[in-house]
Amino acid sequence: MNLFGKHLLCTQEWSVDELEAVLSLAAEMKKDRFSAKYTSLLQHKSFLMFFYNPSVRTRQSFEAAATELGGHAQYLEPSAMRLKTAKTAGEINEDAAHVMSRYGCGLGIRILEDKIQKYGDGDKFLREYCQYGTIPVVSMAHDKFHPCQGLADVQGAREKLGSIKGKKLLMVWGSGALARSWCSVQESLLINSRLGMNVTLAYPQGYDLDPEVMADVKKNCQAAGTKFEITHDQVEAYRGADIVYSRNWVTPQAYHPEKGLQKAQEIEAALKYPDWITDARKMKLTNNALFTHPMPVDRGHEVTDEVCSGPRSIIYDVAENRLHVQKAIMALTMSKFDYKPSAKPQRVAA
Ligand code: CP
């Protein structure tokens, strides 16, 4: 499988075979983490990480991934550079992309809702770097998608359930004080529907996600012969779920045309729905579902401590899997690793 030089902005843009190659290699890398097969794939190479927003998991897991592959990850903060913005003079993306391509083997970019004027601007920004750069660009979470998170979600679910085909994913909005992006949620809906899950999306009236992405989720389910439903009845939504994924996200009106993200207003609105929380009572309606979340978790709003730290929670496994899927992505797109997928998904103790 030759993925050398391929950008990863959203899993929907890769074929299922390509995604399965990443997942298969990630599983092998997890089992045999420091094998000599992998430890010099990025020897003498630098992965550039361009962070507009803070991060715990993404930064640490990419740094660890580069180290474990024998390379180095360089942390770049736009505030320490002189880039042109809507309000300031400076270097344009075209020049920055050309120059970065002369140094690195790959470029990761994170740009989220509070660093853009309107939804879609972050996606455009990444695509400009893809257009002008000559090294693979990986989204480290942007306003629309979070592909590494989606892949780690699938790896975590398969480790516990074996196949996820035909199982039910409940994606449920949660109250919260963090005004979260649509990226993780949209990515998870796309990849899980693509890989054969039935999908139920539950949220209060007014919290619609991107209609174009929802159309793709619907198409994925039609192609897989599975069900996609949107409901505002959260209690019914939990019935029969195999995986419950709770997450806060902002409304489609979150961006003011001049002022950008209206964070305080979004938080005030979200906190009016304290009953939109994943708790043990609702989890009892499920098919003994796993609980997952991309983290950081807003405990007490999105989910109770009891569920989040309970025996069916896989949040730390999924967070760990960020390392393994990112190592696989880097090996496949940034090194000439000749990989032939062989591994089947592994089931471990649930
Ligand atoms: N899930 C995730 O991307 O976490 P961080 O924001 O901490 O990187």
mmCIF file of N, CA, C and O in Angstrom, residues 185-278:
data_model
loop_
_atom_site.group_PDB
_atom_site.id
_atom_site.type_symbol
_atom_site.label_atom_id
_atom_site.label_comp_id
_atom_site.label_asym_id
_atom_site.label_seq_id
_atom_site.Cartn_x
_atom_site.Cartn_y
_atom_site.Cartn_z
ATOM 1 N N VAL A 185 -16.749 15.157 16.544
ATOM 2 C CA VAL A 185 -18.055 14.529 16.379
ATOM 3 C C VAL A 185 -18.304 14.188 14.901
ATOM 4 O O VAL A 185 -18.707 13.071 14.557
ATOM 5 N N GLN A 186 -18.037 15.152 14.020
ATOM 6 C CA GLN A 186 -18.277 14.918 12.586
ATOM 7 C C GLN A 186 -17.366 13.813 12.063
ATOM 8 O O GLN A 186 -17.781 12.975 11.271
ATOM 9 N N GLU A 187 -16.115 13.828 12.525
ATOM 10 C CA GLU A 187 -15.178 12.795 12.066
ATOM 11 C C GLU A 187 -15.647 11.415 12.499
ATOM 12 O O GLU A 187 -15.625 10.455 11.719
ATOM 13 N N SER A 188 -16.077 11.316 13.757
ATOM 14 C CA SER A 188 -16.499 10.013 14.268
ATOM 15 C C SER A 188 -17.739 9.508 13.531
ATOM 16 O O SER A 188 -17.845 8.313 13.203
ATOM 17 N N LEU A 189 -18.672 10.426 13.260
ATOM 18 C CA LEU A 189 -19.879 10.021 12.522
ATOM 19 C C LEU A 189 -19.500 9.508 11.133
ATOM 20 O O LEU A 189 -20.042 8.501 10.654
ATOM 21 N N LEU A 190 -18.555 10.188 10.486
ATOM 22 C CA LEU A 190 -18.158 9.779 9.136
ATOM 23 C C LEU A 190 -17.480 8.415 9.140
ATOM 24 O O LEU A 190 -17.854 7.516 8.378
ATOM 25 N N ILE A 191 -16.470 8.253 9.974
ATOM 26 C CA ILE A 191 -15.691 7.001 9.891
ATOM 27 C C ILE A 191 -16.501 5.809 10.398
ATOM 28 O O ILE A 191 -16.449 4.717 9.807
ATOM 29 N N ASN A 192 -17.283 5.995 11.445
ATOM 30 C CA ASN A 192 -18.042 4.852 11.964
ATOM 31 C C ASN A 192 -19.161 4.436 11.015
ATOM 32 O O ASN A 192 -19.447 3.243 10.882
ATOM 33 N N SER A 193 -19.780 5.415 10.344
ATOM 34 C CA SER A 193 -20.814 5.058 9.356
ATOM 35 C C SER A 193 -20.152 4.375 8.155
ATOM 36 O O SER A 193 -20.680 3.418 7.596
ATOM 37 N N ARG A 194 -18.990 4.840 7.784
ATOM 38 C CA ARG A 194 -18.249 4.268 6.652
ATOM 39 C C ARG A 194 -17.890 2.812 6.933
ATOM 40 O O ARG A 194 -17.887 1.970 6.027
ATOM 41 N N LEU A 195 -17.590 2.528 8.198
ATOM 42 C CA LEU A 195 -17.135 1.175 8.555
ATOM 43 C C LEU A 195 -18.286 0.293 9.053
ATOM 44 O O LEU A 195 -18.066 -0.746 9.662
ATOM 45 N N GLY A 196 -19.520 0.738 8.808
ATOM 46 C CA GLY A 196 -20.653 -0.182 8.966
ATOM 47 C C GLY A 196 -21.457 -0.086 10.243
ATOM 48 O O GLY A 196 -22.250 -0.981 10.536
ATOM 49 N N MET A 197 -21.318 0.991 10.991
ATOM 50 C CA MET A 197 -22.139 1.109 12.204
ATOM 51 C C MET A 197 -23.506 1.738 11.881
ATOM 52 O O MET A 197 -23.616 2.583 10.990
ATOM 53 N N ASN A 198 -24.524 1.346 12.642
ATOM 54 C CA ASN A 198 -25.785 2.094 12.679
ATOM 55 C C ASN A 198 -25.534 3.324 13.531
ATOM 56 O O ASN A 198 -24.890 3.224 14.591
ATOM 57 N N VAL A 199 -26.039 4.476 13.099
ATOM 58 C CA VAL A 199 -25.708 5.717 13.797
ATOM 59 C C VAL A 199 -26.977 6.436 14.240
ATOM 60 O O VAL A 199 -27.873 6.704 13.437
ATOM 61 N N THR A 200 -27.026 6.756 15.536
ATOM 62 C CA THR A 200 -28.072 7.630 16.065
ATOM 63 C C THR A 200 -27.411 8.885 16.583
ATOM 64 O O THR A 200 -26.466 8.818 17.371
ATOM 65 N N LEU A 201 -27.903 10.020 16.108
ATOM 66 C CA LEU A 201 -27.364 11.323 16.507
ATOM 67 C C LEU A 201 -28.462 12.035 17.296
ATOM 68 O O LEU A 201 -29.568 12.238 16.768
ATOM 69 N N ALA A 202 -28.159 12.383 18.552
ATOM 70 C CA ALA A 202 -29.186 12.977 19.412
ATOM 71 C C ALA A 202 -28.703 14.314 19.958
ATOM 72 O O ALA A 202 -27.586 14.404 20.476
ATOM 73 N N TYR A 203 -29.543 15.313 19.824
ATOM 74 C CA TYR A 203 -29.177 16.641 20.342
ATOM 75 C C TYR A 203 -30.443 17.482 20.526
ATOM 76 O O TYR A 203 -31.479 17.207 19.922
ATOM 77 N N PRO A 204 -30.361 18.537 21.367
ATOM 78 C CA PRO A 204 -31.530 19.402 21.515
ATOM 79 C C PRO A 204 -31.773 20.184 20.230
ATOM 80 O O PRO A 204 -30.821 20.428 19.469
ATOM 81 N N GLN A 205 -33.020 20.595 20.003
ATOM 82 C CA GLN A 205 -33.339 21.413 18.824
ATOM 83 C C GLN A 205 -32.363 22.584 18.761
ATOM 84 O O GLN A 205 -32.066 23.206 19.783
ATOM 85 N N GLY A 206 -31.843 22.874 17.572
ATOM 86 C CA GLY A 206 -30.977 24.051 17.404
ATOM 87 C C GLY A 206 -29.501 23.728 17.371
ATOM 88 O O GLY A 206 -28.685 24.615 17.135
ATOM 89 N N TYR A 207 -29.134 22.461 17.589
ATOM 90 C CA TYR A 207 -27.711 22.092 17.597
ATOM 91 C C TYR A 207 -27.321 21.260 16.371
ATOM 92 O O TYR A 207 -26.482 20.373 16.455
ATOM 93 N N ASP A 208 -27.913 21.604 15.229
ATOM 94 C CA ASP A 208 -27.593 20.870 13.993
ATOM 95 C C ASP A 208 -26.103 20.980 13.668
ATOM 96 O O ASP A 208 -25.485 22.010 13.916
ATOM 97 N N LEU A 209 -25.576 19.916 13.070
ATOM 98 C CA LEU A 209 -24.191 19.918 12.588
ATOM 99 C C LEU A 209 -24.185 20.321 11.103
ATOM 100 O O LEU A 209 -25.229 20.680 10.548
ATOM 101 N N ASP A 210 -23.021 20.257 10.476
ATOM 102 C CA ASP A 210 -22.841 20.666 9.073
ATOM 103 C C ASP A 210 -23.717 19.786 8.165
ATOM 104 O O ASP A 210 -23.531 18.559 8.106
ATOM 105 N N PRO A 211 -24.680 20.389 7.440
ATOM 106 C CA PRO A 211 -25.591 19.563 6.614
ATOM 107 C C PRO A 211 -24.870 18.763 5.530
ATOM 108 O O PRO A 211 -25.299 17.659 5.177
ATOM 109 N N GLU A 212 -23.757 19.300 5.006
ATOM 110 C CA GLU A 212 -23.026 18.544 3.963
ATOM 111 C C GLU A 212 -22.393 17.291 4.558
ATOM 112 O O GLU A 212 -22.373 16.224 3.944
ATOM 113 N N VAL A 213 -21.865 17.433 5.781
ATOM 114 C CA VAL A 213 -21.260 16.263 6.437
ATOM 115 C C VAL A 213 -22.357 15.250 6.782
ATOM 116 O O VAL A 213 -22.180 14.037 6.600
ATOM 117 N N MET A 214 -23.505 15.755 7.239
ATOM 118 C CA MET A 214 -24.599 14.830 7.575
ATOM 119 C C MET A 214 -25.080 14.085 6.331
ATOM 120 O O MET A 214 -25.437 12.906 6.393
ATOM 121 N N ALA A 215 -25.061 14.768 5.171
ATOM 122 C CA ALA A 215 -25.447 14.086 3.921
ATOM 123 C C ALA A 215 -24.452 12.957 3.625
ATOM 124 O O ALA A 215 -24.842 11.870 3.166
ATOM 125 N N ASP A 216 -23.162 13.191 3.905
ATOM 126 C CA ASP A 216 -22.162 12.130 3.683
ATOM 127 C C ASP A 216 -22.379 10.961 4.656
ATOM 128 O O ASP A 216 -22.228 9.796 4.276
ATOM 129 N N VAL A 217 -22.724 11.277 5.898
ATOM 130 C CA VAL A 217 -22.976 10.203 6.879
ATOM 131 C C VAL A 217 -24.156 9.357 6.393
ATOM 132 O O VAL A 217 -24.117 8.115 6.422
ATOM 133 N N LYS A 218 -25.194 10.047 5.924
ATOM 134 C CA LYS A 218 -26.380 9.339 5.427
ATOM 135 C C LYS A 218 -25.997 8.429 4.243
ATOM 136 O O LYS A 218 -26.406 7.265 4.192
ATOM 137 N N LYS A 219 -25.187 8.982 3.326
ATOM 138 C CA LYS A 219 -24.749 8.182 2.160
ATOM 139 C C LYS A 219 -23.922 6.984 2.605
ATOM 140 O O LYS A 219 -24.057 5.880 2.077
ATOM 141 N N ASN A 220 -23.036 7.198 3.588
ATOM 142 C CA ASN A 220 -22.221 6.087 4.094
ATOM 143 C C ASN A 220 -23.117 4.973 4.617
ATOM 144 O O ASN A 220 -22.871 3.788 4.384
ATOM 145 N N CYS A 221 -24.156 5.364 5.375
ATOM 146 C CA CYS A 221 -25.056 4.351 5.956
ATOM 147 C C CYS A 221 -25.850 3.650 4.852
ATOM 148 O O CYS A 221 -26.037 2.426 4.903
ATOM 149 N N GLN A 222 -26.281 4.427 3.863
ATOM 150 C CA GLN A 222 -27.015 3.792 2.748
ATOM 151 C C GLN A 222 -26.125 2.772 2.047
ATOM 152 O O GLN A 222 -26.541 1.657 1.745
ATOM 153 N N ALA A 223 -24.862 3.153 1.825
ATOM 154 C CA ALA A 223 -23.925 2.243 1.132
ATOM 155 C C ALA A 223 -23.665 0.995 1.968
ATOM 156 O O ALA A 223 -23.476 -0.095 1.426
ATOM 157 N N ALA A 224 -23.657 1.149 3.281
ATOM 158 C CA ALA A 224 -23.364 0.008 4.167
ATOM 159 C C ALA A 224 -24.628 -0.783 4.514
ATOM 160 O O ALA A 224 -24.553 -1.831 5.165
ATOM 161 N N GLY A 225 -25.799 -0.249 4.132
ATOM 162 C CA GLY A 225 -27.065 -0.918 4.477
ATOM 163 C C GLY A 225 -27.401 -0.782 5.957
ATOM 164 O O GLY A 225 -28.061 -1.646 6.541
ATOM 165 N N THR A 226 -26.969 0.308 6.565
ATOM 166 C CA THR A 226 -27.244 0.529 7.992
ATOM 167 C C THR A 226 -28.164 1.742 8.159
ATOM 168 O O THR A 226 -28.540 2.389 7.191
ATOM 169 N N LYS A 227 -28.476 2.045 9.420
ATOM 170 C CA LYS A 227 -29.477 3.077 9.705
ATOM 171 C C LYS A 227 -28.805 4.351 10.219
ATOM 172 O O LYS A 227 -27.886 4.272 11.046
ATOM 173 N N PHE A 228 -29.277 5.494 9.756
ATOM 174 C CA PHE A 228 -28.835 6.782 10.299
ATOM 175 C C PHE A 228 -30.077 7.550 10.726
ATOM 176 O O PHE A 228 -30.980 7.778 9.924
ATOM 177 N N GLU A 229 -30.148 7.909 11.999
ATOM 178 C CA GLU A 229 -31.294 8.692 12.459
ATOM 179 C C GLU A 229 -30.835 9.866 13.299
ATOM 180 O O GLU A 229 -29.835 9.782 14.010
ATOM 181 N N ILE A 230 -31.590 10.965 13.190
ATOM 182 C CA ILE A 230 -31.353 12.138 14.037
ATOM 183 C C ILE A 230 -32.579 12.277 14.918
ATOM 184 O O ILE A 230 -33.710 12.219 14.424
ATOM 185 N N THR A 231 -32.357 12.429 16.231
ATOM 186 C CA THR A 231 -33.481 12.538 17.146
ATOM 187 C C THR A 231 -33.200 13.616 18.199
ATOM 188 O O THR A 231 -32.048 13.934 18.479
ATOM 189 N N HIS A 232 -34.300 14.134 18.750
ATOM 190 C CA HIS A 232 -34.152 15.076 19.874
ATOM 191 C C HIS A 232 -34.649 14.421 21.163
ATOM 192 O O HIS A 232 -34.755 15.081 22.195
ATOM 193 N N ASP A 233 -34.966 13.130 21.079
ATOM 194 C CA ASP A 233 -35.427 12.378 22.252
ATOM 195 C C ASP A 233 -34.243 11.569 22.777
ATOM 196 O O ASP A 233 -33.981 10.451 22.340
ATOM 197 N N GLN A 234 -33.514 12.160 23.702
ATOM 198 C CA GLN A 234 -32.256 11.529 24.122
ATOM 199 C C GLN A 234 -32.485 10.193 24.831
ATOM 200 O O GLN A 234 -31.683 9.270 24.673
ATOM 201 N N VAL A 235 -33.561 10.067 25.580
ATOM 202 C CA VAL A 235 -33.747 8.829 26.342
ATOM 203 C C VAL A 235 -33.969 7.652 25.391
ATOM 204 O O VAL A 235 -33.312 6.610 25.499
ATOM 205 N N GLU A 236 -34.849 7.843 24.409
ATOM 206 C CA GLU A 236 -35.082 6.785 23.405
ATOM 207 C C GLU A 236 -33.783 6.441 22.669
ATOM 208 O O GLU A 236 -33.521 5.300 22.324
ATOM 209 N N ALA A 237 -32.969 7.479 22.441
ATOM 210 C CA ALA A 237 -31.748 7.296 21.650
ATOM 211 C C ALA A 237 -30.782 6.302 22.298
ATOM 212 O O ALA A 237 -30.034 5.603 21.611
ATOM 213 N N TYR A 238 -30.777 6.238 23.617
ATOM 214 C CA TYR A 238 -29.831 5.345 24.309
ATOM 215 C C TYR A 238 -30.180 3.865 24.128
ATOM 216 O O TYR A 238 -29.323 3.006 24.276
ATOM 217 N N ARG A 239 -31.448 3.580 23.820
ATOM 218 C CA ARG A 239 -31.875 2.172 23.803
ATOM 219 C C ARG A 239 -31.088 1.360 22.774
ATOM 220 O O ARG A 239 -31.018 1.727 21.601
ATOM 221 N N GLY A 240 -30.485 0.280 23.248
ATOM 222 C CA GLY A 240 -29.794 -0.661 22.356
ATOM 223 C C GLY A 240 -28.430 -0.197 21.865
ATOM 224 O O GLY A 240 -27.809 -0.878 21.043
ATOM 225 N N ALA A 241 -27.939 0.945 22.361
ATOM 226 C CA ALA A 241 -26.635 1.426 21.865
ATOM 227 C C ALA A 241 -25.505 0.502 22.323
ATOM 228 O O ALA A 241 -25.523 -0.030 23.434
ATOM 229 N N ASP A 242 -24.526 0.319 21.431
ATOM 230 C CA ASP A 242 -23.326 -0.458 21.784
ATOM 231 C C ASP A 242 -22.173 0.460 22.187
ATOM 232 O O ASP A 242 -21.271 0.038 22.911
ATOM 233 N N ILE A 243 -22.190 1.672 21.656
ATOM 234 C CA ILE A 243 -21.189 2.675 22.028
ATOM 235 C C ILE A 243 -21.931 3.990 22.254
ATOM 236 O O ILE A 243 -22.733 4.406 21.406
ATOM 237 N N VAL A 244 -21.655 4.626 23.383
ATOM 238 C CA VAL A 244 -22.199 5.970 23.638
ATOM 239 C C VAL A 244 -21.038 6.951 23.630
ATOM 240 O O VAL A 244 -20.058 6.770 24.355
ATOM 241 N N TYR A 245 -21.162 7.962 22.787
ATOM 242 C CA TYR A 245 -20.124 8.981 22.617
ATOM 243 C C TYR A 245 -20.801 10.299 22.954
ATOM 244 O O TYR A 245 -21.684 10.738 22.222
ATOM 245 N N SER A 246 -20.459 10.912 24.075
ATOM 246 C CA SER A 246 -21.108 12.179 24.425
ATOM 247 C C SER A 246 -20.120 13.310 24.244
ATOM 248 O O SER A 246 -18.921 13.152 24.493
ATOM 249 N N ARG A 247 -20.631 14.431 23.802
ATOM 250 C CA ARG A 247 -19.747 15.562 23.521
ATOM 251 C C ARG A 247 -20.590 16.826 23.372
ATOM 252 O O ARG A 247 -21.638 16.789 22.721
ATOM 253 N N ASN A 248 -20.111 17.903 23.933
ATOM 254 C CA ASN A 248 -20.736 19.196 23.682
ATOM 255 C C ASN A 248 -20.306 19.706 22.308
ATOM 256 O O ASN A 248 -19.196 19.415 21.860
ATOM 257 N N TRP A 249 -21.184 20.441 21.635
ATOM 258 C CA TRP A 249 -20.769 21.179 20.442
ATOM 259 C C TRP A 249 -21.608 22.439 20.311
ATOM 260 O O TRP A 249 -22.680 22.538 20.888
ATOM 261 N N VAL A 250 -21.075 23.392 19.551
ATOM 262 C CA VAL A 250 -21.721 24.701 19.454
ATOM 263 C C VAL A 250 -22.850 24.673 18.419
ATOM 264 O O VAL A 250 -22.941 23.744 17.615
ATOM 265 N N THR A 251 -23.682 25.730 18.446
ATOM 266 C CA THR A 251 -24.780 25.838 17.482
ATOM 267 C C THR A 251 -24.249 26.343 16.133
ATOM 268 O O THR A 251 -23.147 26.902 16.076
ATOM 269 N N PRO A 252 -25.053 26.205 15.073
ATOM 270 C CA PRO A 252 -24.619 26.762 13.775
ATOM 271 C C PRO A 252 -24.524 28.293 13.809
ATOM 272 O O PRO A 252 -23.920 28.890 12.936
ATOM 273 N N GLN A 253 -25.114 28.935 14.811
ATOM 274 C CA GLN A 253 -25.068 30.409 14.905
ATOM 275 C C GLN A 253 -23.886 30.884 15.755
ATOM 276 O O GLN A 253 -23.815 32.054 16.148
ATOM 277 N N ALA A 254 -22.934 30.002 16.039
ATOM 278 C CA ALA A 254 -21.851 30.348 16.972
ATOM 279 C C ALA A 254 -20.926 31.445 16.459
ATOM 280 O O ALA A 254 -20.266 32.109 17.249
ATOM 281 N N TYR A 255 -20.873 31.623 15.132
ATOM 282 C CA TYR A 255 -19.934 32.611 14.569
ATOM 283 C C TYR A 255 -20.645 33.905 14.191
ATOM 284 O O TYR A 255 -21.593 33.892 13.402
ATOM 285 N N HIS A 256 -20.170 35.012 14.768
ATOM 286 C CA HIS A 256 -20.659 36.340 14.388
ATOM 287 C C HIS A 256 -19.854 36.786 13.150
ATOM 288 O O HIS A 256 -18.628 36.595 13.125
ATOM 289 N N PRO A 257 -20.502 37.395 12.136
ATOM 290 C CA PRO A 257 -19.767 37.723 10.902
ATOM 291 C C PRO A 257 -18.528 38.598 11.140
ATOM 292 O O PRO A 257 -17.535 38.467 10.434
ATOM 293 N N GLU A 258 -18.581 39.509 12.116
ATOM 294 C CA GLU A 258 -17.394 40.355 12.368
ATOM 295 C C GLU A 258 -16.576 39.859 13.555
ATOM 296 O O GLU A 258 -15.343 39.892 13.531
ATOM 297 N N LYS A 259 -17.262 39.394 14.591
ATOM 298 C CA LYS A 259 -16.542 39.106 15.846
ATOM 299 C C LYS A 259 -16.081 37.659 15.989
ATOM 300 O O LYS A 259 -15.411 37.312 16.956
ATOM 301 N N GLY A 260 -16.437 36.786 15.058
ATOM 302 C CA GLY A 260 -16.025 35.386 15.157
ATOM 303 C C GLY A 260 -16.824 34.623 16.200
ATOM 304 O O GLY A 260 -18.001 34.926 16.456
ATOM 305 N N LEU A 261 -16.192 33.652 16.844
ATOM 306 C CA LEU A 261 -16.898 32.739 17.762
ATOM 307 C C LEU A 261 -17.462 33.479 18.980
ATOM 308 O O LEU A 261 -16.745 34.200 19.672
ATOM 309 N N GLN A 262 -18.730 33.251 19.237
ATOM 310 C CA GLN A 262 -19.401 33.855 20.393
ATOM 311 C C GLN A 262 -19.385 32.849 21.548
ATOM 312 O O GLN A 262 -20.402 32.251 21.896
ATOM 313 N N LYS A 263 -18.226 32.695 22.136
ATOM 314 C CA LYS A 263 -18.010 31.611 23.101
ATOM 315 C C LYS A 263 -18.894 31.753 24.358
ATOM 316 O O LYS A 263 -19.551 30.792 24.774
ATOM 317 N N ALA A 264 -18.919 32.951 24.926
ATOM 318 C CA ALA A 264 -19.672 33.143 26.178
ATOM 319 C C ALA A 264 -21.153 32.851 25.956
ATOM 320 O O ALA A 264 -21.802 32.195 26.790
ATOM 321 N N GLN A 265 -21.675 33.317 24.820
ATOM 322 C CA GLN A 265 -23.101 33.079 24.544
ATOM 323 C C GLN A 265 -23.391 31.592 24.341
ATOM 324 O O GLN A 265 -24.428 31.080 24.752
ATOM 325 N N GLU A 266 -22.465 30.920 23.679
ATOM 326 C CA GLU A 266 -22.646 29.484 23.444
ATOM 327 C C GLU A 266 -22.648 28.708 24.766
ATOM 328 O O GLU A 266 -23.441 27.799 24.969
ATOM 329 N N ILE A 267 -21.742 29.095 25.670
ATOM 330 C CA ILE A 267 -21.675 28.405 26.963
ATOM 331 C C ILE A 267 -22.953 28.669 27.765
ATOM 332 O O ILE A 267 -23.555 27.741 28.320
ATOM 333 N N GLU A 268 -23.391 29.913 27.763
ATOM 334 C CA GLU A 268 -24.620 30.260 28.499
ATOM 335 C C GLU A 268 -25.803 29.436 27.972
ATOM 336 O O GLU A 268 -26.590 28.885 28.746
ATOM 337 N N ALA A 269 -25.887 29.309 26.637
ATOM 338 C CA ALA A 269 -26.991 28.538 26.041
ATOM 339 C C ALA A 269 -26.878 27.052 26.404
ATOM 340 O O ALA A 269 -27.869 26.413 26.769
ATOM 341 N N ALA A 270 -25.661 26.511 26.318
ATOM 342 C CA ALA A 270 -25.478 25.067 26.556
ATOM 343 C C ALA A 270 -25.803 24.697 28.002
ATOM 344 O O ALA A 270 -26.340 23.615 28.278
ATOM 345 N N LEU A 271 -25.492 25.600 28.918
ATOM 346 C CA LEU A 271 -25.711 25.286 30.336
ATOM 347 C C LEU A 271 -27.200 25.295 30.712
ATOM 348 O O LEU A 271 -27.562 24.899 31.817
ATOM 349 N N LYS A 272 -28.044 25.699 29.761
ATOM 350 C CA LYS A 272 -29.502 25.631 30.010
ATOM 351 C C LYS A 272 -30.042 24.215 29.819
ATOM 352 O O LYS A 272 -31.234 23.978 29.975
ATOM 353 N N TYR A 273 -29.175 23.283 29.443
ATOM 354 C CA TYR A 273 -29.615 21.885 29.225
ATOM 355 C C TYR A 273 -28.866 20.927 30.160
ATOM 356 O O TYR A 273 -28.193 20.001 29.686
ATOM 357 N N PRO A 274 -28.991 21.104 31.482
ATOM 358 C CA PRO A 274 -28.218 20.246 32.387
ATOM 359 C C PRO A 274 -28.622 18.774 32.324
ATOM 360 O O PRO A 274 -27.856 17.900 32.713
ATOM 361 N N ASP A 275 -29.833 18.498 31.808
ATOM 362 C CA ASP A 275 -30.273 17.095 31.734
ATOM 363 C C ASP A 275 -29.649 16.369 30.537
ATOM 364 O O ASP A 275 -29.754 15.144 30.433
ATOM 365 N N TRP A 276 -28.976 17.092 29.647
ATOM 366 C CA TRP A 276 -28.275 16.428 28.546
ATOM 367 C C TRP A 276 -26.896 16.016 29.047
ATOM 368 O O TRP A 276 -25.866 16.586 28.698
ATOM 369 N N ILE A 277 -26.899 15.004 29.879
ATOM 370 C CA ILE A 277 -25.663 14.467 30.462
ATOM 371 C C ILE A 277 -25.762 12.942 30.379
ATOM 372 O O ILE A 277 -26.838 12.374 30.585
ATOM 373 N N THR A 278 -24.657 12.289 30.068
ATOM 374 C CA THR A 278 -24.655 10.821 30.057
ATOM 375 C C THR A 278 -24.459 10.348 31.493
ATOM 376 O O THR A 278 -23.444 10.671 32.123
#
